[in-house]
Coordinates of C-alpha atoms in Angstrom, one line a residue:
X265 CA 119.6 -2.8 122.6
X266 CA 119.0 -1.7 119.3
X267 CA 115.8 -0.6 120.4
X268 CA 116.9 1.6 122.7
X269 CA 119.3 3.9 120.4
X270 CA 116.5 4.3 118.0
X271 CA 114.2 5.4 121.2
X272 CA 117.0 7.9 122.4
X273 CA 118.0 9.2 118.3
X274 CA 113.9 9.6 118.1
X275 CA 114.1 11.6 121.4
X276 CA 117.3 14.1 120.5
X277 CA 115.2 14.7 117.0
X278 CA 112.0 15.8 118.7
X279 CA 114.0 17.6 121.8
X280 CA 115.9 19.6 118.7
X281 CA 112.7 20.5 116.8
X282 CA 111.5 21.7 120.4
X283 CA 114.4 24.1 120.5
X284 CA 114.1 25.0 117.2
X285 CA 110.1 26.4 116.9
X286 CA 111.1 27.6 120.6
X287 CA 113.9 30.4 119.2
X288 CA 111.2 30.9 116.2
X289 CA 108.5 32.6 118.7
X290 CA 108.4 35.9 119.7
X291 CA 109.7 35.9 123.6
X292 CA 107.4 38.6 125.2
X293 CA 107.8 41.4 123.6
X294 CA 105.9 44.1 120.7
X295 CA 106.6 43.6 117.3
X296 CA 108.7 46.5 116.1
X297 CA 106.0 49.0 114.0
X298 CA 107.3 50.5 110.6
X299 CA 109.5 53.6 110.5
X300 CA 107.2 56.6 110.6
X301 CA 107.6 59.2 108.4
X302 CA 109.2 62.2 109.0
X303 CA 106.3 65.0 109.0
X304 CA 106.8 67.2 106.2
X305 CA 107.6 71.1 106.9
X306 CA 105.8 74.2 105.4
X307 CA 107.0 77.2 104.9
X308 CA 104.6 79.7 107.3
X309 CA 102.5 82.2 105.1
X310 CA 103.6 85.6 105.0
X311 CA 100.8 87.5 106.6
X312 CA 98.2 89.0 104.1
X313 CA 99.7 93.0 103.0
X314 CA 96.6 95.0 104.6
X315 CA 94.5 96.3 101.6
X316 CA 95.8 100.1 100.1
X317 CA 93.0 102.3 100.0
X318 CA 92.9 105.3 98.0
X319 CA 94.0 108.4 98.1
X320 CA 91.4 111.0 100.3
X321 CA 89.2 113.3 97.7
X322 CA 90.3 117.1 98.6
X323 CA 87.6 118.8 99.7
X324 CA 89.8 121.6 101.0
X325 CA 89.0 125.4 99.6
X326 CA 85.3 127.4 99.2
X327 CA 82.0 126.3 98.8
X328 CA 79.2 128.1 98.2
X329 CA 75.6 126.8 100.3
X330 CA 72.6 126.8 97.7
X331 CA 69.2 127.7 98.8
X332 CA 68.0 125.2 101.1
X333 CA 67.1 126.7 104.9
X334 CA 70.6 126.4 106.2
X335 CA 71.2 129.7 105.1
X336 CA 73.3 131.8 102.5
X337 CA 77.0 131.7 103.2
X338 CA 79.9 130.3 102.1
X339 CA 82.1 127.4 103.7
X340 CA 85.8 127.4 103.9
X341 CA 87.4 124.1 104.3
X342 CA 91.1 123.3 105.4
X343 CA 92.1 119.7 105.1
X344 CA 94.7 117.9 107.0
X345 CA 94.6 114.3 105.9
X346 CA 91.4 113.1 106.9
X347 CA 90.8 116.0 109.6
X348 CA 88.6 118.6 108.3
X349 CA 88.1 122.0 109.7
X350 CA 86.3 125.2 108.7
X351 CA 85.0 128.7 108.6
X352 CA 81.2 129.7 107.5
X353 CA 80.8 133.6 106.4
X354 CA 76.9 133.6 106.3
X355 CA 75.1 136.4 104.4
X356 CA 73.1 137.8 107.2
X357 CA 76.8 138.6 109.2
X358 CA 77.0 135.8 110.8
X359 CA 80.1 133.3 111.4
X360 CA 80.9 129.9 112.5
X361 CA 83.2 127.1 112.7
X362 CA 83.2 123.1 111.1
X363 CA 85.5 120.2 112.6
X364 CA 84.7 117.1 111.6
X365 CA 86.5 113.6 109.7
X366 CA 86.6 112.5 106.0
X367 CA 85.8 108.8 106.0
X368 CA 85.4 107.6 102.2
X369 CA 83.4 110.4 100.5
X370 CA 81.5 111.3 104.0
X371 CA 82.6 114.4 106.1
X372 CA 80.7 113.8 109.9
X373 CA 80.9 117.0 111.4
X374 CA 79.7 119.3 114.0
X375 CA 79.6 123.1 113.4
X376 CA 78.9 126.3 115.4
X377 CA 77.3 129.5 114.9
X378 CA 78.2 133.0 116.5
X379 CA 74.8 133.5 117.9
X380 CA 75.4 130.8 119.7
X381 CA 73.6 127.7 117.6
X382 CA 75.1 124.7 116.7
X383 CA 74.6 121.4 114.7
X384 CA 75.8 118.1 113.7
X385 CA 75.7 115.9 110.6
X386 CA 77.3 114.8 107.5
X387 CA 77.9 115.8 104.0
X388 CA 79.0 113.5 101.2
X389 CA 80.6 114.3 98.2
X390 CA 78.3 112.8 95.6
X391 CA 80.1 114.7 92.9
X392 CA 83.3 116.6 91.9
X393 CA 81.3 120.4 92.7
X394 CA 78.6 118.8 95.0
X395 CA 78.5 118.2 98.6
X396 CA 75.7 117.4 100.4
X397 CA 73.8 116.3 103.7
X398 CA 71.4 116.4 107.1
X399 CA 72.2 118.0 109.7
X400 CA 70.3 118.7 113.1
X401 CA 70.1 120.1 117.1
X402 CA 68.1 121.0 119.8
X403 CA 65.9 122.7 117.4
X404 CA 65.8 121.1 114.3
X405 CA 65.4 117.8 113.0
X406 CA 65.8 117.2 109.8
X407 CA 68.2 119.8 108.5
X408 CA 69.7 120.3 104.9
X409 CA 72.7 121.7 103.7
X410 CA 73.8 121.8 100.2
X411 CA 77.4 123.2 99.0
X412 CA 78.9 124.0 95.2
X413 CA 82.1 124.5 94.3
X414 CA 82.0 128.0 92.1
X415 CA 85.3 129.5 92.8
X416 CA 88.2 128.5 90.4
X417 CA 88.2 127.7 86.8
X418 CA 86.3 127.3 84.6
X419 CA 86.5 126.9 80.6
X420 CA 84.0 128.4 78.1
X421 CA 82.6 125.8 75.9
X422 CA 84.9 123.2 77.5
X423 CA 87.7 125.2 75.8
X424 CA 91.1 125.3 78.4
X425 CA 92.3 127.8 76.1
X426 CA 89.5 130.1 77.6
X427 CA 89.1 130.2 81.1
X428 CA 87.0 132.2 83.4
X429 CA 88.5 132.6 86.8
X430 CA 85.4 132.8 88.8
X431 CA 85.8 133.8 93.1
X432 CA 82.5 134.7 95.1
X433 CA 81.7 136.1 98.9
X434 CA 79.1 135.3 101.7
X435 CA 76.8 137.5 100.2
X436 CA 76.5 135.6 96.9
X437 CA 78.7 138.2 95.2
X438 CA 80.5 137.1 91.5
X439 CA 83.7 138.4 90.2
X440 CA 84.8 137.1 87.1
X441 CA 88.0 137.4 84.5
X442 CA 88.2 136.3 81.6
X443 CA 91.3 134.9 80.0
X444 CA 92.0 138.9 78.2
X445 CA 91.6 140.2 81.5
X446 CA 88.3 141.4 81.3
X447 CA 86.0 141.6 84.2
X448 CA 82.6 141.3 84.7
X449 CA 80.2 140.3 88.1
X450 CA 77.3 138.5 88.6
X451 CA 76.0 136.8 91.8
X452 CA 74.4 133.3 93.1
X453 CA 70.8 132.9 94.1
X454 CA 70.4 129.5 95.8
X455 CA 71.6 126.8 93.0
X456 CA 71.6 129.6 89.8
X457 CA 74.6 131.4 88.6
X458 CA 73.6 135.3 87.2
X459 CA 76.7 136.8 84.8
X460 CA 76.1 140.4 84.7
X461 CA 78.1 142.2 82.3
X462 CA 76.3 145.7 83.1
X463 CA 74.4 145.3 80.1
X464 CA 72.7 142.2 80.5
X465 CA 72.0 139.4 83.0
X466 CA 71.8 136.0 82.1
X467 CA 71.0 132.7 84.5
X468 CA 73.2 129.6 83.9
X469 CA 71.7 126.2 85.2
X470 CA 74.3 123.4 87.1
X471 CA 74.1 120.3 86.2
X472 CA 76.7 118.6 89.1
X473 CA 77.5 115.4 87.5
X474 CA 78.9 117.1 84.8
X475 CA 80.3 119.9 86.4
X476 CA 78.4 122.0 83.9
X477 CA 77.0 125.4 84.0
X478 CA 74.4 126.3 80.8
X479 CA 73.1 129.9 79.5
X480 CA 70.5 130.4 77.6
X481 CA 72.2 131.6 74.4
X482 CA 74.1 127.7 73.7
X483 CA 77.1 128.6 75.6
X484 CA 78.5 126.4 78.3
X485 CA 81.4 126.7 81.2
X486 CA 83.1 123.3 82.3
X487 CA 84.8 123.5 85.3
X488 CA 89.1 123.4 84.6
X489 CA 89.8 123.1 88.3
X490 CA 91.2 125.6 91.2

C-alpha cells in the first residue's frame, strides 16, 4: 500500500516537471528580433549656386587695322551683351559689315565686304588696345587681321592732368587736342603712330601690354581710356 502512494507522488512529480519544461519551449513560432532603429533623416542639399562669371570686356567703339593684308580701315564695333556687330570703313572706299559673339575674350565672327567678299574667324582680345586673329574664305586660307585701339585718351608721360584726345578715319588720318586746346594731325601707317605738328614728324612705337606709345625724344602717351 505504501508502495503504491510513493509510486503515484513519484508519477505527479515527473508528470509536473513535464508540464513545466513543456510551457518553457518556444511553441512554433520566430523569436521576436530587436527593435530596429529608426533611419535617421538628412536634410537634402541645396543644389550647388551655378558659378558667376565675370563681367564681358567691352570691346564696343573704333579700332584701327595695322598693316597685315586685311587691308587699311577701321572697325566700328557695337556691343549688346555678348552680341557683337559692326561696320568696316576700308581705306581704298570700301565697306562692310561684322556679326559675330563674345565668348570669354574671343569674338567668332563672320564679316562682309561691299564688292561682294566675305570671311569668317575670330579675334581675341589679348590686351586692353589689342585685338587679334585668322580669318579665311573661298579664297584665302590663312588670313590675319590685327586691330588697335587709338581713338580716346591718352595722357602724356602717364600724366591724367595732360591728355591728348586722339580720333582717326579709314584712311589712317590723326586729329589730335591737347588738353589747351591745341591741335595738331598725324596719321597711322600699319602699327606706327606719326604726330605731325606742321613742323616736324615724329614715329611713336606701341608696346600693347602696356598700352604705351614711345617717341624718340623720351616722351611717352599712356592710354587714360575713351
Amino acid at each position: 500500500m505504501q508502495n503504491r502512494i510513493t509510486l503515484r507522488l513519484l508519477l505527479l512529480i515527473l508528470c509536473a516537471a513535464v508540464n513545466t519544461f513543456a510551457q518553457t519551449e518556444p511553441h512554433g513560432g520566430t523569436v521576436p528580433r530587436p527593435p530596429t532603429k529608426p533611419k535617421e533623416t538628412t536634410t537634402p542639399k541645396a543644389p550647388a549656386a551655378p558659378r558667376r562669371t565675370g563681367a564681358l570686356d567691352r570691346i564696343d567703339g573704333k579700332w584701327w587695322t595695322t598693316g597685315n593684308g586685311f587691308g587699311d580701315s577701321e572697325l566700328i564695333l557695337t556691343q549688346n551683351g555678348a552680341n557683337i556687330t559692326g561696320v568696316i570703313n576700308w581705306a581704298d572706299g570700301r565697306t562692310g559689315t561684322l556679326n559675330g559673339t563674345l565668348v570669354g575674350k574671343r569674338l567668332q565672327h563672320t564679316w562682309t565686304s561691299s564688292n561682294g567678299d566675305g570671311g569668317a574667324g575670330w579675334l581675341e582680345l589679348s590686351w586692353a588696345n589689342f585685338l587679334g586673329g585668322a580669318w579665311k574664305n573661298a579664297r584665302v586660307k590663312d588670313g590675319s587681321w590685327t586691330l588697335n585701339r587709338i581713338e580716346g585718351q591718352w595722357c602724356l608721360n602717364g600724366d591724367r592732368k595732360r591728355p591728348r584726345t586722339v580720333a582717326h578715319v579709314a584712311k589712317g588720318e590723326l586729329s589730335i587736342v591737347t588738353e589747351d586746346g591745341t591741335r595738331y594731325g598725324g596719321n597711322m601707317e600699319g602699327p606706327y603712330f606719326w604726330l605731325d605738328n606742321g613742323e616736324d614728324r615724329m614715329k611713336g612705337d606701341m608696346f600693347y601690354k602696356g598700352n604705351k606709345l614711345t617717341f624718340p625724344n623720351g616722351s611717352f602717351w599712356t592710354w587714360c581710356g575713351r
